[in-house]
Every structure is written in C-alpha cells, then in structure tokens.
PDB file of C-alpha atoms in Angstrom:
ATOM      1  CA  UNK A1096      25.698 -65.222 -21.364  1.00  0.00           C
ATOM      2  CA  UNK A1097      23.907 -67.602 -23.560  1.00  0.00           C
ATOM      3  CA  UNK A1098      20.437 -68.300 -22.393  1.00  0.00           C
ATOM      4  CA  UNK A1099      17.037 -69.540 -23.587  1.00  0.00           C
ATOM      5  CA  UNK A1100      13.783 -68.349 -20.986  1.00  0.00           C
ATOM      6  CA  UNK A1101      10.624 -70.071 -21.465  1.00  0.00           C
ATOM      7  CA  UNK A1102       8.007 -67.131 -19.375  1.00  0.00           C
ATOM      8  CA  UNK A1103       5.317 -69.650 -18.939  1.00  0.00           C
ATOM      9  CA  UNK A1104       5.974 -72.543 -16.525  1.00  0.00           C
ATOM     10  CA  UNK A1105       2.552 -73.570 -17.126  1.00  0.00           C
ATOM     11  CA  UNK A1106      -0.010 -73.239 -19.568  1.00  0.00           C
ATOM     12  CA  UNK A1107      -3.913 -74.731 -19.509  1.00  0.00           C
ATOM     13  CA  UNK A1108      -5.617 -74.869 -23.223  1.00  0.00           C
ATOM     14  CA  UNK A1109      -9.115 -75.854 -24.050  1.00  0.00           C
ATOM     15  CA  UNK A1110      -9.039 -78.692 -26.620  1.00  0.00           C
ATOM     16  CA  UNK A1111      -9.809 -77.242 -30.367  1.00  0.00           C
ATOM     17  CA  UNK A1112      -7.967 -73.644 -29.122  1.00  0.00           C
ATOM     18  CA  UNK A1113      -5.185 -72.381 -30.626  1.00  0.00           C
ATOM     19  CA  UNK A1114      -1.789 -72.564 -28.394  1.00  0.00           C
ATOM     20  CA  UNK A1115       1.044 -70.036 -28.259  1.00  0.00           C
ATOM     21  CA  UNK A1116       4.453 -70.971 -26.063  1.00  0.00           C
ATOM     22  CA  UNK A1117       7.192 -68.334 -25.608  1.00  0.00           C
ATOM     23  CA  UNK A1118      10.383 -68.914 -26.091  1.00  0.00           C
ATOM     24  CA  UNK A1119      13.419 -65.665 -25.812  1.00  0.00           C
ATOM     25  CA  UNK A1120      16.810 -66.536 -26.109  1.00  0.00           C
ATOM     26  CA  UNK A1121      20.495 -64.454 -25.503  1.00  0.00           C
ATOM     27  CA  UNK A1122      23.165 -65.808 -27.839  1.00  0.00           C
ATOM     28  CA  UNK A1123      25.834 -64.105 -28.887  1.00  0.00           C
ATOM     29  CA  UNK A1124      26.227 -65.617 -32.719  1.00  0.00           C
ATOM     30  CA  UNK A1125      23.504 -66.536 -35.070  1.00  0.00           C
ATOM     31  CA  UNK A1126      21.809 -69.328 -33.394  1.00  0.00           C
ATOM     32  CA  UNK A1127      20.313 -72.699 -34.284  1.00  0.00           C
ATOM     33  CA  UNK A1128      16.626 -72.741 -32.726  1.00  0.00           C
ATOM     34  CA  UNK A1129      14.559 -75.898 -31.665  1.00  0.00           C
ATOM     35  CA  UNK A1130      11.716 -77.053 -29.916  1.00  0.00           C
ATOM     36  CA  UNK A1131      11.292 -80.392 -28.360  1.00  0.00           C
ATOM     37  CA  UNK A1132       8.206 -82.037 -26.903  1.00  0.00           C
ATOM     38  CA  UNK A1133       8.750 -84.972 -23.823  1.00  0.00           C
ATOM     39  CA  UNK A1134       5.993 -87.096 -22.302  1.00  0.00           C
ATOM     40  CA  UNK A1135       6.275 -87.948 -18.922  1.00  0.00           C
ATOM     41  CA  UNK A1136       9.122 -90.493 -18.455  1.00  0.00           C
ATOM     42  CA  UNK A1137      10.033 -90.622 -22.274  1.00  0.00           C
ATOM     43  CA  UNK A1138      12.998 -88.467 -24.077  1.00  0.00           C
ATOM     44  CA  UNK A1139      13.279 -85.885 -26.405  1.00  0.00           C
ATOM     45  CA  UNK A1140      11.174 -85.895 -29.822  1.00  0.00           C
ATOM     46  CA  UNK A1141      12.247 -82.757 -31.745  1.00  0.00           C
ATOM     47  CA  UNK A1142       8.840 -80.781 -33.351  1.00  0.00           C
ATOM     48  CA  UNK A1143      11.022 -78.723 -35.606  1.00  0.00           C
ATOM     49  CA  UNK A1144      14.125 -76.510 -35.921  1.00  0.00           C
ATOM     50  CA  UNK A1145      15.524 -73.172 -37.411  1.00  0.00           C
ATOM     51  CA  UNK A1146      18.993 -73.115 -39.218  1.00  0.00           C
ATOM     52  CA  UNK A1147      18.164 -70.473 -41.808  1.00  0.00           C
ATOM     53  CA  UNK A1148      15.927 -69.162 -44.601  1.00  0.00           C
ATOM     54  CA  UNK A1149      11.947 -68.871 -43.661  1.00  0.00           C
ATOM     55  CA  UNK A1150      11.798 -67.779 -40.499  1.00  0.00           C
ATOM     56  CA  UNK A1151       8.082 -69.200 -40.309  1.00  0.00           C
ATOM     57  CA  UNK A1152       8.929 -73.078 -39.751  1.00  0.00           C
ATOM     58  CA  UNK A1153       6.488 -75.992 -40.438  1.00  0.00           C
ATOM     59  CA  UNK A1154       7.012 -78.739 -37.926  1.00  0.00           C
ATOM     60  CA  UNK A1155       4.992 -82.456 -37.370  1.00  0.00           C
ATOM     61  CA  UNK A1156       1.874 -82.656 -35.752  1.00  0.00           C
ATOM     62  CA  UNK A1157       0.604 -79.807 -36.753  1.00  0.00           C
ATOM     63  CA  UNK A1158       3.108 -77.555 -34.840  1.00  0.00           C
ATOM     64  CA  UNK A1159       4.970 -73.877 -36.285  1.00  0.00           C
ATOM     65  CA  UNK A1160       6.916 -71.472 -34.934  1.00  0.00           C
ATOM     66  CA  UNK A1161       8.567 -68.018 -35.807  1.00  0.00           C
ATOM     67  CA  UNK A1162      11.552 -66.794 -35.531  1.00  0.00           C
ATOM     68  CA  UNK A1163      12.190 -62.848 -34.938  1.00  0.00           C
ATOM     69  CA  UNK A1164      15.506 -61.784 -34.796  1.00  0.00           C
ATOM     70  CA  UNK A1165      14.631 -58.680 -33.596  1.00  0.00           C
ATOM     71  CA  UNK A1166      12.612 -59.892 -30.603  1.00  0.00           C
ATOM     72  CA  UNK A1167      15.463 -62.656 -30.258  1.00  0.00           C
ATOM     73  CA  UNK A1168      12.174 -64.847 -30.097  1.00  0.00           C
ATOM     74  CA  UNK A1169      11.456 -68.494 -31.371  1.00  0.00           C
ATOM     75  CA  UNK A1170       7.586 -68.677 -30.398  1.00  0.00           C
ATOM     76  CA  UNK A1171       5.601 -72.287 -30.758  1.00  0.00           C
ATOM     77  CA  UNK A1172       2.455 -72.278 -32.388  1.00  0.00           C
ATOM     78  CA  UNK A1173      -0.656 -74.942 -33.232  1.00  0.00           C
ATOM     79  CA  UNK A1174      -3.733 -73.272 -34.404  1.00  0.00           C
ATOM     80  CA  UNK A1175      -6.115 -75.935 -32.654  1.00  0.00           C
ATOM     81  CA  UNK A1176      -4.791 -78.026 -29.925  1.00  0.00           C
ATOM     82  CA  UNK A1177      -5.081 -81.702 -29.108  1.00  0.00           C
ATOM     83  CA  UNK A1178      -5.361 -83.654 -26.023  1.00  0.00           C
ATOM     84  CA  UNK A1179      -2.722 -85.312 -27.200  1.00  0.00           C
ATOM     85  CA  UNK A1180      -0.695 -82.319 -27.244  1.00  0.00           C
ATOM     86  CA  UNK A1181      -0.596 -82.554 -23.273  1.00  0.00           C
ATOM     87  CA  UNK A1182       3.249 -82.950 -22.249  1.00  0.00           C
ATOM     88  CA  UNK A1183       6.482 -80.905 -21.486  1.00  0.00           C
ATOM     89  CA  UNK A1184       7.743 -78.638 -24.350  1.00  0.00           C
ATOM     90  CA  UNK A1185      11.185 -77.537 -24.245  1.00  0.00           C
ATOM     91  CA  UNK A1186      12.795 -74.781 -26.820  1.00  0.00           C
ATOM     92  CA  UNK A1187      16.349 -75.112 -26.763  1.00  0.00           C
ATOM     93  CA  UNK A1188      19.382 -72.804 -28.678  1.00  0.00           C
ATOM     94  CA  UNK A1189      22.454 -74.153 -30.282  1.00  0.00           C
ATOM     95  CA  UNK A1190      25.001 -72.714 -32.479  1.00  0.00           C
ATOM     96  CA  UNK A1191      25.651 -73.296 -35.817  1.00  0.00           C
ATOM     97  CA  UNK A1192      28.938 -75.693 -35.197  1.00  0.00           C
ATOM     98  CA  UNK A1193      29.454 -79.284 -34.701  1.00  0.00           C
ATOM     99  CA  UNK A1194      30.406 -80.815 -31.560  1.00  0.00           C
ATOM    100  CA  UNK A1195      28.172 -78.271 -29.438  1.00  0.00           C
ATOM    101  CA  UNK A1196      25.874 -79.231 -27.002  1.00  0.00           C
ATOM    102  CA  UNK A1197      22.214 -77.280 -26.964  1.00  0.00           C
ATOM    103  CA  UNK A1198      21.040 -74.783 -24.016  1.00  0.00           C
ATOM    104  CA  UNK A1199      17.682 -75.314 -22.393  1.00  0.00           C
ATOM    105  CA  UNK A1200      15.401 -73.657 -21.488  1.00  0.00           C
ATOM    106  CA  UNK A1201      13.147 -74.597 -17.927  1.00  0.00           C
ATOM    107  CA  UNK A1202      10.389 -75.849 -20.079  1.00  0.00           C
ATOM    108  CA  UNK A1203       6.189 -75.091 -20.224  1.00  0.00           C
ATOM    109  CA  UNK A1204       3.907 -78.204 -18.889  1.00  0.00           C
ATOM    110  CA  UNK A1205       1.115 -77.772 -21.349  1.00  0.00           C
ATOM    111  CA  UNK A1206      -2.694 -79.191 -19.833  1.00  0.00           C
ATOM    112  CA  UNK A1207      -5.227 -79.714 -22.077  1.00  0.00           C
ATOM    113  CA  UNK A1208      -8.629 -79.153 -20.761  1.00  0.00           C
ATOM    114  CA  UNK A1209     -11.735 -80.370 -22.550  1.00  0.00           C
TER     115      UNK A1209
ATOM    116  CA  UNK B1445      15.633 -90.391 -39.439  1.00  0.00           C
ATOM    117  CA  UNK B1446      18.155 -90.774 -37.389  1.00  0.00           C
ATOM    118  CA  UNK B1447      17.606 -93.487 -34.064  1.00  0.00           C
ATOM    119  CA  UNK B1448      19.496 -93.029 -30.969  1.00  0.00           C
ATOM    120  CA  UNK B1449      18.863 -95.808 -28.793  1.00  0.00           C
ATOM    121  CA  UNK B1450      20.075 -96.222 -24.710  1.00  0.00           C
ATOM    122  CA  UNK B1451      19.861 -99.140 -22.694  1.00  0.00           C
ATOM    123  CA  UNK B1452      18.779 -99.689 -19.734  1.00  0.00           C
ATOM    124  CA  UNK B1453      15.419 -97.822 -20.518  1.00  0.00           C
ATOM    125  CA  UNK B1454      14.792 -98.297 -16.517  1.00  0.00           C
ATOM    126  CA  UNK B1455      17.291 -99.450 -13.680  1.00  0.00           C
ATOM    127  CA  UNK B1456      17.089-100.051 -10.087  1.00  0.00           C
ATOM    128  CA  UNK B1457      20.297-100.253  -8.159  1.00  0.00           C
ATOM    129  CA  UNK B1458      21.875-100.535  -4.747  1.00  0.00           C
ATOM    130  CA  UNK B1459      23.360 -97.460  -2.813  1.00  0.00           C
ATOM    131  CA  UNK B1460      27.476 -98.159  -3.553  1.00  0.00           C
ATOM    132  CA  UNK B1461      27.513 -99.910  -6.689  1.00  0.00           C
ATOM    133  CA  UNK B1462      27.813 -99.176 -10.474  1.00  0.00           C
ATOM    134  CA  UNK B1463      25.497 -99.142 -13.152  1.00  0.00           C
ATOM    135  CA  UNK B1464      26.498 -98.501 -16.629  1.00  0.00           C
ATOM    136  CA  UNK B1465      24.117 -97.187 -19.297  1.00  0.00           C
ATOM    137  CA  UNK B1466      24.952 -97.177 -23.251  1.00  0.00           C
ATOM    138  CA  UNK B1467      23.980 -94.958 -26.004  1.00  0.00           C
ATOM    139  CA  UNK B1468      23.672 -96.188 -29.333  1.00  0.00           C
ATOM    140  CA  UNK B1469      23.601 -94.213 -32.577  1.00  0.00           C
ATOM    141  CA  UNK B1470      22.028 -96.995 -35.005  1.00  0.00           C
ATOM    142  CA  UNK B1471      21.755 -95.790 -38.382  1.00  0.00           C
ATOM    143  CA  UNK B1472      24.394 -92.941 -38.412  1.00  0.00           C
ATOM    144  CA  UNK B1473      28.186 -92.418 -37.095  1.00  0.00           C
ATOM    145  CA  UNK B1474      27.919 -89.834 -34.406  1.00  0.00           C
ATOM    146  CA  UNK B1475      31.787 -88.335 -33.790  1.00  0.00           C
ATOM    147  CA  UNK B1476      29.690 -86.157 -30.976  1.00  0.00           C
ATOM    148  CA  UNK B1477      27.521 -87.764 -28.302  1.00  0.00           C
ATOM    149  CA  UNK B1478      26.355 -85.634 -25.170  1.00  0.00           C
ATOM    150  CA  UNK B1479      25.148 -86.706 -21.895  1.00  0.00           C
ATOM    151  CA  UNK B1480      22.548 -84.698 -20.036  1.00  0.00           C
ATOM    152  CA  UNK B1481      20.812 -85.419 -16.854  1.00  0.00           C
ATOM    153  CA  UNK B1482      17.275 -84.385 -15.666  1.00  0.00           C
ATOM    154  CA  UNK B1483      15.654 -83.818 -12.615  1.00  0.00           C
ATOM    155  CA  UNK B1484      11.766 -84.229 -12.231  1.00  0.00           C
ATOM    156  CA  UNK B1485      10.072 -81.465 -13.571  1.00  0.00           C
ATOM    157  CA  UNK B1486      13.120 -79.929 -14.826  1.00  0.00           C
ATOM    158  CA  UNK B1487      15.160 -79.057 -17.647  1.00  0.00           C
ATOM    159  CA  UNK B1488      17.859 -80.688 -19.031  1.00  0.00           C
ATOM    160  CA  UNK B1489      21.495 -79.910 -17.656  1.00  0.00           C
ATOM    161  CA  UNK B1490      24.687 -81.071 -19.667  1.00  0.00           C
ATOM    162  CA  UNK B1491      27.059 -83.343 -17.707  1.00  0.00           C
ATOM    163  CA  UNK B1492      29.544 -83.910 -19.964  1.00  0.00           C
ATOM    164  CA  UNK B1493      30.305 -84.190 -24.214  1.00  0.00           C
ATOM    165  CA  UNK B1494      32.475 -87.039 -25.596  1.00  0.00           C
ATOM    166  CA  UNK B1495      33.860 -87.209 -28.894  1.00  0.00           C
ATOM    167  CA  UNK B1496      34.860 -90.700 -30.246  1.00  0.00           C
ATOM    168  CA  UNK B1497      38.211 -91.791 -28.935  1.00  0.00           C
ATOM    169  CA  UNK B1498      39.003 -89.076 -26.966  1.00  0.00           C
ATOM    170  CA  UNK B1499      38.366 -88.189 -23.300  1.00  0.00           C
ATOM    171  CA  UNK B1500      35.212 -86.287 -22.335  1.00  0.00           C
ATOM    172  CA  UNK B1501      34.518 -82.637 -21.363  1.00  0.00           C
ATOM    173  CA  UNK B1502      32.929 -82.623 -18.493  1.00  0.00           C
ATOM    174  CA  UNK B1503      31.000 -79.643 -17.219  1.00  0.00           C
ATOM    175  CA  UNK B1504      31.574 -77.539 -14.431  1.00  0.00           C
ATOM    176  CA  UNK B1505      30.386 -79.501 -11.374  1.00  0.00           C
ATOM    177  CA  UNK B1506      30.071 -83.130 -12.532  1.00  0.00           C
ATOM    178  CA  UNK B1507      32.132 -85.141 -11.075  1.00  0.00           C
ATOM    179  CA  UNK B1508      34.219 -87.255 -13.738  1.00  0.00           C
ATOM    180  CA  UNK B1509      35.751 -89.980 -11.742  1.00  0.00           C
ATOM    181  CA  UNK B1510      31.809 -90.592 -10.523  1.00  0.00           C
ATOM    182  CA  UNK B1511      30.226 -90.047 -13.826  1.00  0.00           C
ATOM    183  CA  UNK B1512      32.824 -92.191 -15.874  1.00  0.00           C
ATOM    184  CA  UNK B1513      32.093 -91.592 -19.931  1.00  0.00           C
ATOM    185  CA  UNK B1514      33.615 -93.806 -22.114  1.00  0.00           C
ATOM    186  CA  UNK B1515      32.873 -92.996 -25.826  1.00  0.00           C
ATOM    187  CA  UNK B1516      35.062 -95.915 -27.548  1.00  0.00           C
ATOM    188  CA  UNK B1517      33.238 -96.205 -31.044  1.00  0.00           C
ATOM    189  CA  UNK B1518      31.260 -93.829 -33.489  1.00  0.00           C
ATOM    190  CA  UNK B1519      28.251 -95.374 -32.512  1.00  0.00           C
ATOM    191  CA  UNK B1520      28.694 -95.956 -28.765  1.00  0.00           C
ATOM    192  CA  UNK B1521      29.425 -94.211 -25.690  1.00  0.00           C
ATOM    193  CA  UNK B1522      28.828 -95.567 -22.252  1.00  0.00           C
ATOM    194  CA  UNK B1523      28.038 -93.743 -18.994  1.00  0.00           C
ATOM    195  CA  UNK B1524      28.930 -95.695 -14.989  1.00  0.00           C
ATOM    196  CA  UNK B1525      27.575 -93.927 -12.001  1.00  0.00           C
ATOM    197  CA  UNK B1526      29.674 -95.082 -10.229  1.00  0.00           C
ATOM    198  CA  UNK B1527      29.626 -96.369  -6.120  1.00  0.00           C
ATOM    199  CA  UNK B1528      26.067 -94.793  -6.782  1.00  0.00           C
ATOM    200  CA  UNK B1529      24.158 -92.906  -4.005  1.00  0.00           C
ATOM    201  CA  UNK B1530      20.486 -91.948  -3.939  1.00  0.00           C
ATOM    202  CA  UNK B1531      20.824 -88.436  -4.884  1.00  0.00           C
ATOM    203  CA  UNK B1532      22.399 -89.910  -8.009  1.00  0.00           C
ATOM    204  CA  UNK B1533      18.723 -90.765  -9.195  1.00  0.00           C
ATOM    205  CA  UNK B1534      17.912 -89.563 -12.364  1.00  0.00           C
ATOM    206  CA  UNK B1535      16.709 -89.622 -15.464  1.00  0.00           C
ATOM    207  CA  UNK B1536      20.053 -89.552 -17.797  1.00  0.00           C
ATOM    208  CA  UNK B1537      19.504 -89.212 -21.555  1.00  0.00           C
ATOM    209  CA  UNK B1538      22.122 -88.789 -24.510  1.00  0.00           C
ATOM    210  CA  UNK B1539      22.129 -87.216 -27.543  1.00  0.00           C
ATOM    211  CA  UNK B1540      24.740 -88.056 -30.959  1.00  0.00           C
ATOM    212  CA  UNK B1541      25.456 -85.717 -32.986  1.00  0.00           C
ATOM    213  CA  UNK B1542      27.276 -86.580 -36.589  1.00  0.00           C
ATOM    214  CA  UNK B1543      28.431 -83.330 -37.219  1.00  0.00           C
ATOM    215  CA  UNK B1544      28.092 -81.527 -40.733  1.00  0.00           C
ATOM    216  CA  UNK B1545      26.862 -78.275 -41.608  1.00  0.00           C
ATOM    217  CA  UNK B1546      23.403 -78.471 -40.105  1.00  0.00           C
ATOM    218  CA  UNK B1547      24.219 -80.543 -37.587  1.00  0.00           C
ATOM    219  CA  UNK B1548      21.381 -81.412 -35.228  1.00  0.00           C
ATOM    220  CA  UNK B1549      21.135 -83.885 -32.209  1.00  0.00           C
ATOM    221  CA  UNK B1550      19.676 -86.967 -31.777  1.00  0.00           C
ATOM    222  CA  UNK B1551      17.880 -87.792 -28.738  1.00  0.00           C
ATOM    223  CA  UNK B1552      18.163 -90.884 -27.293  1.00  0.00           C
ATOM    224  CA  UNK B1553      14.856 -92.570 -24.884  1.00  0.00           C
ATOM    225  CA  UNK B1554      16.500 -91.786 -21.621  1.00  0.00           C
ATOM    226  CA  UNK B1555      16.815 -94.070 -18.634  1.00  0.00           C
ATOM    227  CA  UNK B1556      15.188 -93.952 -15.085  1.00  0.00           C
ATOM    228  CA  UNK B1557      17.953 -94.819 -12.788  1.00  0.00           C
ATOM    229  CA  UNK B1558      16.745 -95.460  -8.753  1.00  0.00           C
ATOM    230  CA  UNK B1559      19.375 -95.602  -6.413  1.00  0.00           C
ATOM    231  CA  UNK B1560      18.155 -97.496  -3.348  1.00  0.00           C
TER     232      UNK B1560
END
C-alpha cells in the first residue's frame, strides 16, 4: 500500500539550531516527493519537491532535503532554525503521472523555543 | 508561479443548508483539480478529483450527492456541502493540477466552513 509516515508528531527546536524532520514513504513506482509547510488556518505552501536528478534538493527559506532510495526516505533539513519556522510541515508522495492526487503523511507541529 | 485561489476564505452556515465554495486556477489551465478536506490537527484526506467536464471520482467514503463537485471550466471547479450538518465543519482546500511531465499541484488558501 502506498504510504508516507512522518515518526515525529512533534518536534521542539531552540531558535539558531539546526532542524531535521523524517519523512519514510511505501510506493510501489518511482515516486514524486514533496514537502509542504501550513500555518495555522492557512493552506498549503510547497518548500520544495523531488522529480529526479540530485537527490540533495534546495528549497525557499532556507529549507533542503534528501532523498535515499534505499532508506525510501525524503528527510527535511534547515541548518539554523527560525521562529518563523514554527508551523505544521507535511511531506507528501505522488507519482510521476498527471491527474493523481498526492498521499499525506500525519504531519510534525514544529515549536520553536528561544 | 502558479496561484490557486478559493473563495469563501471563511464561511459560517446554518445546520440544513448549502454552501458552495470555488476554486480558481488564475494564471494556468488546470485539466486536474482535487478536493481535500482537513480536520484540526490533521492531515489532509482526498474527497474527491475532478477533471474538467467530466464527473468526479470520489473517494471511498465521501458521500457524492452531499459533497456535490462540479468542475465546469479549466480554471474552475466548485464544491456544495450540501443540507450541511455540523460534523460537516471543516477546513476544505483544493489543489489544480495542469498536467505535463512534472506535473505538480497547486494549493489553493483553503476555507473554514462552521456549520451551526
């Protein structure tokens, strides 16, 4: 079954530290990866995505992630984090065709502490 | 970039009647648009996908003659709720999609609906 699992419900990060969020997923085909970041009571704003190529991707605000085929992993990383950076960060899976909705994972509440 | 914008962003209605919401692709023809519904601190589940001129898939468990998807242009498809009821409340957002080799979704704002 397809799948994405995001371990951490919750994660607390002192302002300036670096940030790691997990992301596994179960897909049967090559996948499209993404992470999205939501606000409270706002929609979607995509940080970056994965189609092919580098499997180290450069996002906005300062955000990258990895993607390991072997670990079927799609990790978020930001070297030194924000209080800004405080919201709801969902990875999500898709496959590489048209017309196909993405799977979600449960999402990771990120606090920023300073 | 692309802009996906819905409207209502916010909407308070009456237990038993309907309340449509629209999704509008502005810049770019989306032949895909996708509806997904989220409950407070949750993810987002897919209700239903439309493609333009054609009736929607819904998915398993969404009721289609409640959750009535109407997807008559390439930049607009429509949701009702339908004789609404509290546990409809929600926070609904789309998503277009214009297809292509990389395709990727576009996220609409979302809209807070309150069922009284």
């Amino acid at each position: 079954a397809q799948s994405v699992t995001q371990p951490d419900i919750h994660i607390t990060v002192s302002e300036g530290a670096s940030l790691e969020l997990r992301c596994n997923y179960s897909y049967g085909a090559t996948p499209y990866l993404f992470w999205y970041v939501q606000s409270p009571g706002q929609g979607l704003q995509l940080l970056l995505k994965y189609f092919s190529g580098d499997t180290l991707v450069q996002g906005i605000k300062g955000f990258e992630a990895e993607f390991k085929r072997s670990q079927s992993s799609f990790n978020l990383r930001k070297p030194s984090v924000h209080w800004s950076d405080a919201a709801e960060y969902f990875c999500a899976v898709g496959p590489n065709q048209a017309g196909t909705a993405l799977i979600f994972g449960k999402g990771t509440t990120l606090s920023v502490s300073s | 970039g692309a802009v996906v914008s819905q409207h209502p962003s916010r909407v308070i209605c009456k237990s038993g009647t309907s309340v449509k919401i629209e999704c509008r692709s502005l810049d770019f023809q989306a032949t895909t648009m996708f509806w997904y519904r989220q409950f407070p601190k949750q993810s987002l589940m897919l209700m239903a996908t439309s493609n333009e001129g054609s009736k929607a898939t819904y998915e398993q468990g969404v009721e289609k003659d409640k959750f009535l998807i109407n997807h008559a242009s390439l930049t607009l498809s429509t949701l009702t709720v339908t004789s609404a009821h509290p546990e409809d409340s929600s926070f609904y957002i789309c998503s277009a999609s214009s297809g292509g080799v990389n395709y990727e979704q576009y996220f609409g704002p979302g809209t807070r609906l309150t069922v009284t």
